[in-house]
PDB file of C-alpha atoms in Angstrom:
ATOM      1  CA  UNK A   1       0.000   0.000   0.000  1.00 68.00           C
ATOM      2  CA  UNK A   2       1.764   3.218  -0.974  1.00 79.00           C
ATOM      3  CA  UNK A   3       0.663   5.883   1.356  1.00 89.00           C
ATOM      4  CA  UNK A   4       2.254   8.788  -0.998  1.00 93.00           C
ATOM      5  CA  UNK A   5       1.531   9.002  -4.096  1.00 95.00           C
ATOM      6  CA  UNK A   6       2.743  11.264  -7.082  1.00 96.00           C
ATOM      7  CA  UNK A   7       0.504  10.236 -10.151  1.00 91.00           C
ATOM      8  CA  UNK A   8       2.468  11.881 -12.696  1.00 95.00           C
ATOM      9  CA  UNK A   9       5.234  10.478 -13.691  1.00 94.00           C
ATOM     10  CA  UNK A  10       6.444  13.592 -15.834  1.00 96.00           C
ATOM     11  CA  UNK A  11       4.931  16.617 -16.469  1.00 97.00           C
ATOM     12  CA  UNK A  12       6.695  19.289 -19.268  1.00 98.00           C
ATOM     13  CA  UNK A  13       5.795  23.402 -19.256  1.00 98.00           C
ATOM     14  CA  UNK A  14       7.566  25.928 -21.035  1.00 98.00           C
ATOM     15  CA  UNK A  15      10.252  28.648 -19.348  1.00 97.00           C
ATOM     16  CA  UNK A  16       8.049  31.604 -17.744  1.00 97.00           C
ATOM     17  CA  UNK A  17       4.752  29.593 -16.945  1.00 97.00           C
ATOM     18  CA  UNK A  18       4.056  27.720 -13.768  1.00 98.00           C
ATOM     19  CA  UNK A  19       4.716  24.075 -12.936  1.00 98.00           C
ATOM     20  CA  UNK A  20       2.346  22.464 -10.361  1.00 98.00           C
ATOM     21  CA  UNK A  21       2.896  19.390  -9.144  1.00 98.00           C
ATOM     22  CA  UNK A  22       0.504  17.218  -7.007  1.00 98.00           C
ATOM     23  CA  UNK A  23       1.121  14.839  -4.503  1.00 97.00           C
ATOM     24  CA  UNK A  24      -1.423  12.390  -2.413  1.00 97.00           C
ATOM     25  CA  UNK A  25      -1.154  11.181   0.812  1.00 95.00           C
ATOM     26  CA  UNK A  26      -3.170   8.352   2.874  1.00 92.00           C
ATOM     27  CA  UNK A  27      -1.811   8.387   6.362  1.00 87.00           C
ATOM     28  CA  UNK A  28      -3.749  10.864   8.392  1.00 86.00           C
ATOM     29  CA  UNK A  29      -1.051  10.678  10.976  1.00 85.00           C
ATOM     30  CA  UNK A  30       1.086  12.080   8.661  1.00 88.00           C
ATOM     31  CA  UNK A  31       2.014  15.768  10.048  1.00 87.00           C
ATOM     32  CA  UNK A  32       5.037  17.344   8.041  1.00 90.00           C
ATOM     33  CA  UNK A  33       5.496  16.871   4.434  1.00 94.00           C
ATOM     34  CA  UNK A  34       8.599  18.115   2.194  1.00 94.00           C
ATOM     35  CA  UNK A  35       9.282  18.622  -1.409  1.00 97.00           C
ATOM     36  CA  UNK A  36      13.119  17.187  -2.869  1.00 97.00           C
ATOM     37  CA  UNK A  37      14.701  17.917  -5.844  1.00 97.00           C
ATOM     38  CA  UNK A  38      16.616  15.342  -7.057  1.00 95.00           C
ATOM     39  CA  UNK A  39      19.498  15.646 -10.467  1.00 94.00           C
ATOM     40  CA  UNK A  40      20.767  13.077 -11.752  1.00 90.00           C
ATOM     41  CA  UNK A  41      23.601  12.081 -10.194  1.00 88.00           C
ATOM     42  CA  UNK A  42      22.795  13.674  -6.865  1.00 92.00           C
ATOM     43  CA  UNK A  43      21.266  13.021  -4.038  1.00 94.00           C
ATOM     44  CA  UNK A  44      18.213  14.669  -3.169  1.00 95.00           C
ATOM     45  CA  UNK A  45      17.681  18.252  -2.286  1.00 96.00           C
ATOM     46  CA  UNK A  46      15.370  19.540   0.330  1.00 95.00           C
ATOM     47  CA  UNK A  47      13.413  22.639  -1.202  1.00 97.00           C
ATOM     48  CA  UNK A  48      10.376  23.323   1.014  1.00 96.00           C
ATOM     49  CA  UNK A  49       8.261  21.950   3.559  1.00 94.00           C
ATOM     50  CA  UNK A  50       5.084  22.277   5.526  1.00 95.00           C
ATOM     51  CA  UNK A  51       3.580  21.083   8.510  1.00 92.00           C
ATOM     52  CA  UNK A  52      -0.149  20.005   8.823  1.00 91.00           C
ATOM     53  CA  UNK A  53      -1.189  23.251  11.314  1.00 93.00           C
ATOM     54  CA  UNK A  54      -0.452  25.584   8.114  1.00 95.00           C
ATOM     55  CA  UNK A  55      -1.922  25.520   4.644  1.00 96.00           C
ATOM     56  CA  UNK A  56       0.540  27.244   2.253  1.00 98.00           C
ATOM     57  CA  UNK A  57       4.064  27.761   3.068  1.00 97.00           C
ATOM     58  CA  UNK A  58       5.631  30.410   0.171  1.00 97.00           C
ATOM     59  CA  UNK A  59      10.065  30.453   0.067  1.00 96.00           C
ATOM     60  CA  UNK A  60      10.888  32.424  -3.388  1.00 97.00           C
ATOM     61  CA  UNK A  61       9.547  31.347  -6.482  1.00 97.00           C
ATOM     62  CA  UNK A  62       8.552  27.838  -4.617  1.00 98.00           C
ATOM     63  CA  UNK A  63       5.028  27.473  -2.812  1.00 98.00           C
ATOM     64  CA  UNK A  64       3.722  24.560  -1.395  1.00 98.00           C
ATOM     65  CA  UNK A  65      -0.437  24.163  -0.573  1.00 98.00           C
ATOM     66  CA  UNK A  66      -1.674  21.420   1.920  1.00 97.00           C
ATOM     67  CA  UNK A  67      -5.539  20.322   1.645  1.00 97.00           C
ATOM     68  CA  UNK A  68      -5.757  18.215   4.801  1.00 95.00           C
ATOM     69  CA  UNK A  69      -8.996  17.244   4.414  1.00 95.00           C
ATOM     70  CA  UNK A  70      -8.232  16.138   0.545  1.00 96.00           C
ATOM     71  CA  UNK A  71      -5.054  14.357   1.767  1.00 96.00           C
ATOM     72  CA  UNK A  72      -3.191  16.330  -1.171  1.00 97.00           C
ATOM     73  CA  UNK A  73      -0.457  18.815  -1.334  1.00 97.00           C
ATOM     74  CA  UNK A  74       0.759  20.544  -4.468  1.00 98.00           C
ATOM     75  CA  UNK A  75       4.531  22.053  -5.389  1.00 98.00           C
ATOM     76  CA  UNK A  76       3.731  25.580  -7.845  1.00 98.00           C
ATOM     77  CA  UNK A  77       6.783  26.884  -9.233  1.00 98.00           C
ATOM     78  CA  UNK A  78       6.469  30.467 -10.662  1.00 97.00           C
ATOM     79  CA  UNK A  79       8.103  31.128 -12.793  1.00 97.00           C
ATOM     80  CA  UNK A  80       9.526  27.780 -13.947  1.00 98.00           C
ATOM     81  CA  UNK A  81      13.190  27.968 -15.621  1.00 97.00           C
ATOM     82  CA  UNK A  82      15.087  25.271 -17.355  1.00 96.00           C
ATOM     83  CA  UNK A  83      17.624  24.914 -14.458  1.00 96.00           C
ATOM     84  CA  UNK A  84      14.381  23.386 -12.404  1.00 97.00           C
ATOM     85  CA  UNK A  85      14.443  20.650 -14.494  1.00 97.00           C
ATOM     86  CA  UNK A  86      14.811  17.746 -11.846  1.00 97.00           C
ATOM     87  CA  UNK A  87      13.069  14.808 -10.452  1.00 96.00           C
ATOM     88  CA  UNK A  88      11.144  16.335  -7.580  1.00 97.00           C
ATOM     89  CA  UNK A  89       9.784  13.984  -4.629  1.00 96.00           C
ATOM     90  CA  UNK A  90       7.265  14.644  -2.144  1.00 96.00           C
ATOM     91  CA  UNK A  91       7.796  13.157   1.765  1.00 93.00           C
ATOM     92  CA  UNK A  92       5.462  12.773   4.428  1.00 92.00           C
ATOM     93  CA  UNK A  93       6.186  11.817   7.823  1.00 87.00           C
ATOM     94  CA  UNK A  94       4.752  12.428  11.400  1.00 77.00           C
ATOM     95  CA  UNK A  95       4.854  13.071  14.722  1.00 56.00           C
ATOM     96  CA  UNK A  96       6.977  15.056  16.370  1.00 53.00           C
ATOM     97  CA  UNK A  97      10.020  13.212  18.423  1.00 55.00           C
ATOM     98  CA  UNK A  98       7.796   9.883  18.399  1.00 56.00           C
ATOM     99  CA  UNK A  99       9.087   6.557  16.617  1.00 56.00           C
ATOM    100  CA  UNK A 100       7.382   8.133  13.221  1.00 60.00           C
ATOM    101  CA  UNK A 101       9.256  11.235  13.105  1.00 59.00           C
ATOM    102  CA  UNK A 102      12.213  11.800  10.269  1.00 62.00           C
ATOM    103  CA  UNK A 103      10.943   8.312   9.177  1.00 76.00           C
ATOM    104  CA  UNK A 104      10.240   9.964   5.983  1.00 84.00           C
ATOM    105  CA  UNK A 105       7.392   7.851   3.413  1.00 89.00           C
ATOM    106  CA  UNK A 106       8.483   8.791  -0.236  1.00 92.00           C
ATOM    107  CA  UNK A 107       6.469   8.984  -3.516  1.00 93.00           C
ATOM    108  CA  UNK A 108       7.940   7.794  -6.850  1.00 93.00           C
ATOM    109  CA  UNK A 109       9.103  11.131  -8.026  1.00 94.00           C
ATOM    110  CA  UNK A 110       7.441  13.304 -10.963  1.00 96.00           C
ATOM    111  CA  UNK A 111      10.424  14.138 -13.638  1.00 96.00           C
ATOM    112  CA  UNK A 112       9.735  18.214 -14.500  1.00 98.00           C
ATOM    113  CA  UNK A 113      11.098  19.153 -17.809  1.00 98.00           C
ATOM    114  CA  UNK A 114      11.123  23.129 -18.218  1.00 97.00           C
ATOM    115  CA  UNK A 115      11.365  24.332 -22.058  1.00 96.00           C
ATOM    116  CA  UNK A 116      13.117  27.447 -22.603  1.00 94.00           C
TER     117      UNK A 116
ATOM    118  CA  UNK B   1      27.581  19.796  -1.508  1.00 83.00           C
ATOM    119  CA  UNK B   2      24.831  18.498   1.191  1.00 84.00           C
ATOM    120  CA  UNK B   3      27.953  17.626   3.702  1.00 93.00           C
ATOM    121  CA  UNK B   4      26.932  13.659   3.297  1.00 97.00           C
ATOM    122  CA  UNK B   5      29.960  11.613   2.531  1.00 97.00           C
ATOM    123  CA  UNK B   6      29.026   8.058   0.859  1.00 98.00           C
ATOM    124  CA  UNK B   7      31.323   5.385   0.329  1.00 97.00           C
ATOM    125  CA  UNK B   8      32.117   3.769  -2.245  1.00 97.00           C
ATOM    126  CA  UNK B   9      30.318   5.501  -5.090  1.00 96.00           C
ATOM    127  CA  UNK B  10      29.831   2.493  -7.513  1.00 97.00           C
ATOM    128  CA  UNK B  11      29.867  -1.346  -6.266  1.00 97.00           C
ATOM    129  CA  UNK B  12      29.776  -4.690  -8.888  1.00 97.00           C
ATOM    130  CA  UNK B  13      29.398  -7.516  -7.098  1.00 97.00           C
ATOM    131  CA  UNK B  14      28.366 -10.865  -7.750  1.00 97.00           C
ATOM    132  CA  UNK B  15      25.327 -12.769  -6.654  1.00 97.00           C
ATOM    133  CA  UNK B  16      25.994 -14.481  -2.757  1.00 97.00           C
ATOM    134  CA  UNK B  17      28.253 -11.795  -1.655  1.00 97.00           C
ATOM    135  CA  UNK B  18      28.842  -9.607   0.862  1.00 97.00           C
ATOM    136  CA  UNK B  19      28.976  -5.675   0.526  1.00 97.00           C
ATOM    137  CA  UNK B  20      29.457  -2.872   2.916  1.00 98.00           C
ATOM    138  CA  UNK B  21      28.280   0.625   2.642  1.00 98.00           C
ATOM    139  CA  UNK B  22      29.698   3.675   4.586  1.00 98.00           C
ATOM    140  CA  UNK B  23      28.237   6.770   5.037  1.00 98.00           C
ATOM    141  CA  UNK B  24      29.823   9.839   6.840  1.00 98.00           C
ATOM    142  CA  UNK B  25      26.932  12.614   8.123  1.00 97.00           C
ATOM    143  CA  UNK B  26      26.632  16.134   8.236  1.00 96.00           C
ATOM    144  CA  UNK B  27      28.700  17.676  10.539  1.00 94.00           C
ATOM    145  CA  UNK B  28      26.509  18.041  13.760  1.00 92.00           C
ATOM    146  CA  UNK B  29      24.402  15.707  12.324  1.00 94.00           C
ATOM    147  CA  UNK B  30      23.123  12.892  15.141  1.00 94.00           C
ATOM    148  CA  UNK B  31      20.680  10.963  12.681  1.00 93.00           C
ATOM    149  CA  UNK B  32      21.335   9.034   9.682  1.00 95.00           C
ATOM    150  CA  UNK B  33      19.002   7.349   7.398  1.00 95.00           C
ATOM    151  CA  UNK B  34      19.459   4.875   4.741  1.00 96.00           C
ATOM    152  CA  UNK B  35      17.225   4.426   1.744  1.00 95.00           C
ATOM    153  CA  UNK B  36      16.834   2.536  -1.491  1.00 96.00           C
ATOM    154  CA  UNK B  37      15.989   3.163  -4.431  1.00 94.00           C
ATOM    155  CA  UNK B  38      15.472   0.668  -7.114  1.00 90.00           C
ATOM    156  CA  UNK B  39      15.003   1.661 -10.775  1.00 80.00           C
ATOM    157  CA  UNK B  40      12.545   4.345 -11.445  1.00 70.00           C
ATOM    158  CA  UNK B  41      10.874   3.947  -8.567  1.00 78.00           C
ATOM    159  CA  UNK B  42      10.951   6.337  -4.892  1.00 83.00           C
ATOM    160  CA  UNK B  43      13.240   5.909  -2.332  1.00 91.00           C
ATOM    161  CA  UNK B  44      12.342   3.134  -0.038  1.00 92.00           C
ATOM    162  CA  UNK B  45      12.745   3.584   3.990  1.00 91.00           C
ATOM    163  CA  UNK B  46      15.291   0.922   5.290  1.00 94.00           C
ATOM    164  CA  UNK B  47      16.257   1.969   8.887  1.00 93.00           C
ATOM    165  CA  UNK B  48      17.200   5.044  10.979  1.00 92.00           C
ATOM    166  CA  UNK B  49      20.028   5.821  13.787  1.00 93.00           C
ATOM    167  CA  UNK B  50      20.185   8.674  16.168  1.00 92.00           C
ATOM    168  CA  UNK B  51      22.982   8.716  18.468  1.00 93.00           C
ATOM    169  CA  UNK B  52      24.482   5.210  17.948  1.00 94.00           C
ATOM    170  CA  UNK B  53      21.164   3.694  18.721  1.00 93.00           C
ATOM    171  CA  UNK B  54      18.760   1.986  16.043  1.00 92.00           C
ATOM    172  CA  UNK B  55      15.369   4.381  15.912  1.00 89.00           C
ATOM    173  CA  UNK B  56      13.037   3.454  13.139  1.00 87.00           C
ATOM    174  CA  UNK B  57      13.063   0.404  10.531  1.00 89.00           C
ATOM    175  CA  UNK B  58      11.212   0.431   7.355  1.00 88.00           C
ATOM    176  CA  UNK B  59      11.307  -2.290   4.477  1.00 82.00           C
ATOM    177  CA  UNK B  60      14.771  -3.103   5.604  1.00 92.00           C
ATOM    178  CA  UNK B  61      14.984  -6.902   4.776  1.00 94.00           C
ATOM    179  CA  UNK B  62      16.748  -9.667   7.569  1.00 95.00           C
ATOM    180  CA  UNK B  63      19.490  -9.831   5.126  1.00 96.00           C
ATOM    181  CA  UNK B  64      20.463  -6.334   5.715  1.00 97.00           C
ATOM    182  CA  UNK B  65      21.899  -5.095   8.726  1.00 96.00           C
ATOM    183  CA  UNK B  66      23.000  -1.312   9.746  1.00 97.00           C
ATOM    184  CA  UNK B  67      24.763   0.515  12.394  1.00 97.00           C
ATOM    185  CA  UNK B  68      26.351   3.507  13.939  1.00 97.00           C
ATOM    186  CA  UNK B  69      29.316   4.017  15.195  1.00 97.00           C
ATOM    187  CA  UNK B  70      30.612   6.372  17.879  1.00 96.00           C
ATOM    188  CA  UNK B  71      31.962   9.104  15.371  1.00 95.00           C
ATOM    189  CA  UNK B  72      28.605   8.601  14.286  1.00 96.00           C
ATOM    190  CA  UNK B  73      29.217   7.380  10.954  1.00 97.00           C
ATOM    191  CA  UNK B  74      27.211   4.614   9.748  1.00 98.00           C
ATOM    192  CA  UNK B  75      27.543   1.338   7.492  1.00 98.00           C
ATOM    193  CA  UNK B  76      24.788  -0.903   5.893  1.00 98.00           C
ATOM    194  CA  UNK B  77      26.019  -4.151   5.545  1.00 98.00           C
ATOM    195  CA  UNK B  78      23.598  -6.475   2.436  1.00 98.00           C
ATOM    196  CA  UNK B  79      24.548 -10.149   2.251  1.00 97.00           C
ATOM    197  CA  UNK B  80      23.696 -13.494   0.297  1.00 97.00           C
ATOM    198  CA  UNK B  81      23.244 -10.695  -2.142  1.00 97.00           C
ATOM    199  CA  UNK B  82      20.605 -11.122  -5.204  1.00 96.00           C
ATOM    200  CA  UNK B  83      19.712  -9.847  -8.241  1.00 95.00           C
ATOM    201  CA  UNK B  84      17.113  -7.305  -7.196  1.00 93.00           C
ATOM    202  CA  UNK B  85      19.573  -5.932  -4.696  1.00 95.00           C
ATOM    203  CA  UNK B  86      20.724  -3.948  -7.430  1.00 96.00           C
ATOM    204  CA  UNK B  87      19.773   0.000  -6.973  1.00 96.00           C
ATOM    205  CA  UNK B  88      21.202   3.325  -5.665  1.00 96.00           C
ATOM    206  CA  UNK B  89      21.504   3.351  -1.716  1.00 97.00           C
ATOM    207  CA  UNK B  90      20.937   6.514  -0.453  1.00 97.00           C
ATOM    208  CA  UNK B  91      22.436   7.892   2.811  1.00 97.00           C
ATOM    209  CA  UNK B  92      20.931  10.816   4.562  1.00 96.00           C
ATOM    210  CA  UNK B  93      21.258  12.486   7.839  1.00 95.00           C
ATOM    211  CA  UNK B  94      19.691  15.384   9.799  1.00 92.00           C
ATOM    212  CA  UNK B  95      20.178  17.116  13.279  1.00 89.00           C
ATOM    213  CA  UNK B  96      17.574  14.809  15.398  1.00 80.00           C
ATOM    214  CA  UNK B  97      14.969  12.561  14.834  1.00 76.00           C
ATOM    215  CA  UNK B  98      12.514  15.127  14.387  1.00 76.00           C
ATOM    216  CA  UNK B  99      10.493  16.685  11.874  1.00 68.00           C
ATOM    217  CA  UNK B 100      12.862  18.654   9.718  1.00 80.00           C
ATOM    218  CA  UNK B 101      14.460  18.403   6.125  1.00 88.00           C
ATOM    219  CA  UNK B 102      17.158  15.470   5.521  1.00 91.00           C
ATOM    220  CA  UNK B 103      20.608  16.009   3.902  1.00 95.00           C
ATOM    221  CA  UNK B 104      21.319  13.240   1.447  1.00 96.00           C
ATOM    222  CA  UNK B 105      24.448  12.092   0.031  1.00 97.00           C
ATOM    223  CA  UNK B 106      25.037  11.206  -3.759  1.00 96.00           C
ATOM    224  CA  UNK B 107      24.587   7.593  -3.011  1.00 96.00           C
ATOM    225  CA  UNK B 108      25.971   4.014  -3.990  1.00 97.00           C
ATOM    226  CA  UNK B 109      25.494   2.852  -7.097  1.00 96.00           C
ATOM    227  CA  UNK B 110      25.007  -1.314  -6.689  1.00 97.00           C
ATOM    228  CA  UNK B 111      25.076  -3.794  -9.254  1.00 96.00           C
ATOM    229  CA  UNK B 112      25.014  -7.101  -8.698  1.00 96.00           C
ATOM    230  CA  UNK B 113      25.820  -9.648 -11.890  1.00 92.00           C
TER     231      UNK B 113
END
């Protein structure tokens, strides 16, 4: 049972627009959820975060949006360049210091392809 | 440069053996993770350390074994290794167990023949 779930694979916009990328969650004990970027290569990146007591957490051109009751979160970047081409993973994990927390649940990654 | 120091960067091995991984954390770092990642899929959860002791475990399988040492780096031992042991192992590490982002290194390349 995956418990985070990216349902796009890829997704391609041109330079200039915004990319949005969407990211479900079943847990509801889930409490903080983060955004990687990940080049090939590399390891992954942290780029933003939230935690469940806020719904939009803004750092730059980078803003995510959490919709609790949905059980979805989304990643907008505005606006998108071709150096944010990267695989970009969302997390979820919970709980403060409990056994849960920093035990981080991935999804499968959507692969962003910016056009110039 | 995330400050995560894995060792070695690419491993071939052969089916049956016996591979160790090391991983050197962020400086001030207590907690290390360890994660695969198999082809074109997410990274899977294998276990967590915080101060020398074990913390979490995830999909981590009995073949597989992990620990931390008192400089706090860590190692992630895979034996009777098989052919779907292949992937990238990712290291990662982070202040404390708590909420809060994770530092990965560039991970180990594994390929087992």
């Amino acid at each position: 049972d995956q418990q985070v779930k990216q349902n796009s694979p890829s997704l391609s916009v041109q330079e200039g627009r915004i990319s949005i990328l969407n990211c479900d969650y079943t847990n509801s004990m889930f409490d903080y959820f983060l955004w990687y970027k990940k080049y090939p290569a590399e390891g992954p990146t942290f780029l933003i975060s939230i935690s469940s007591i806020k719904d939009k957490n803004e750092d730059g051109r980078f803003t995510v949006f959490l919709n609790k009751s949905a059980k979805h979160l989304s990643l907008h970047i505005a606006p998108s360049q071709p150096g944010d081409s990267a695989v970009y993973f969302c997390a979820a994990s919970g709980g403060g210091y409990n056994t849960n927390a920093g035990k981080s649940t991935f999804g499968d990654g959507t692969t962003l392809t910016v056009k110039p | 440069d995330s400050g995560v120091t894995q060792t070695p960067k690419h491993l071939i091995t052969a089916t049956g053996q016996r591979v160790t991984l090391r991983c050197s954390p962020r400086s001030g770092d207590l907690s290390v993770y360890w994660y695969q990642q198999s082809l074109d899929q997410g990274l899977q959860f294998l276990i967590q350390y915080y101060n020398g002791e074990e913390r979490a475990k995830g999909n981590i399988l009995e073949r597989f074994s992990a620990q931390q040492f008192p400089d706090l780096h860590s190692e992630l031992n895979l034996s009777s290794l098989e052919l779907g042991d292949s992937a990238l192992y990712f290291c990662a590490s982070s202040v404390d167990p708590s909420n809060q982002p994770q530092h990965f290194g560039d991970g180990t390349r594994l390929s087992i023949l």
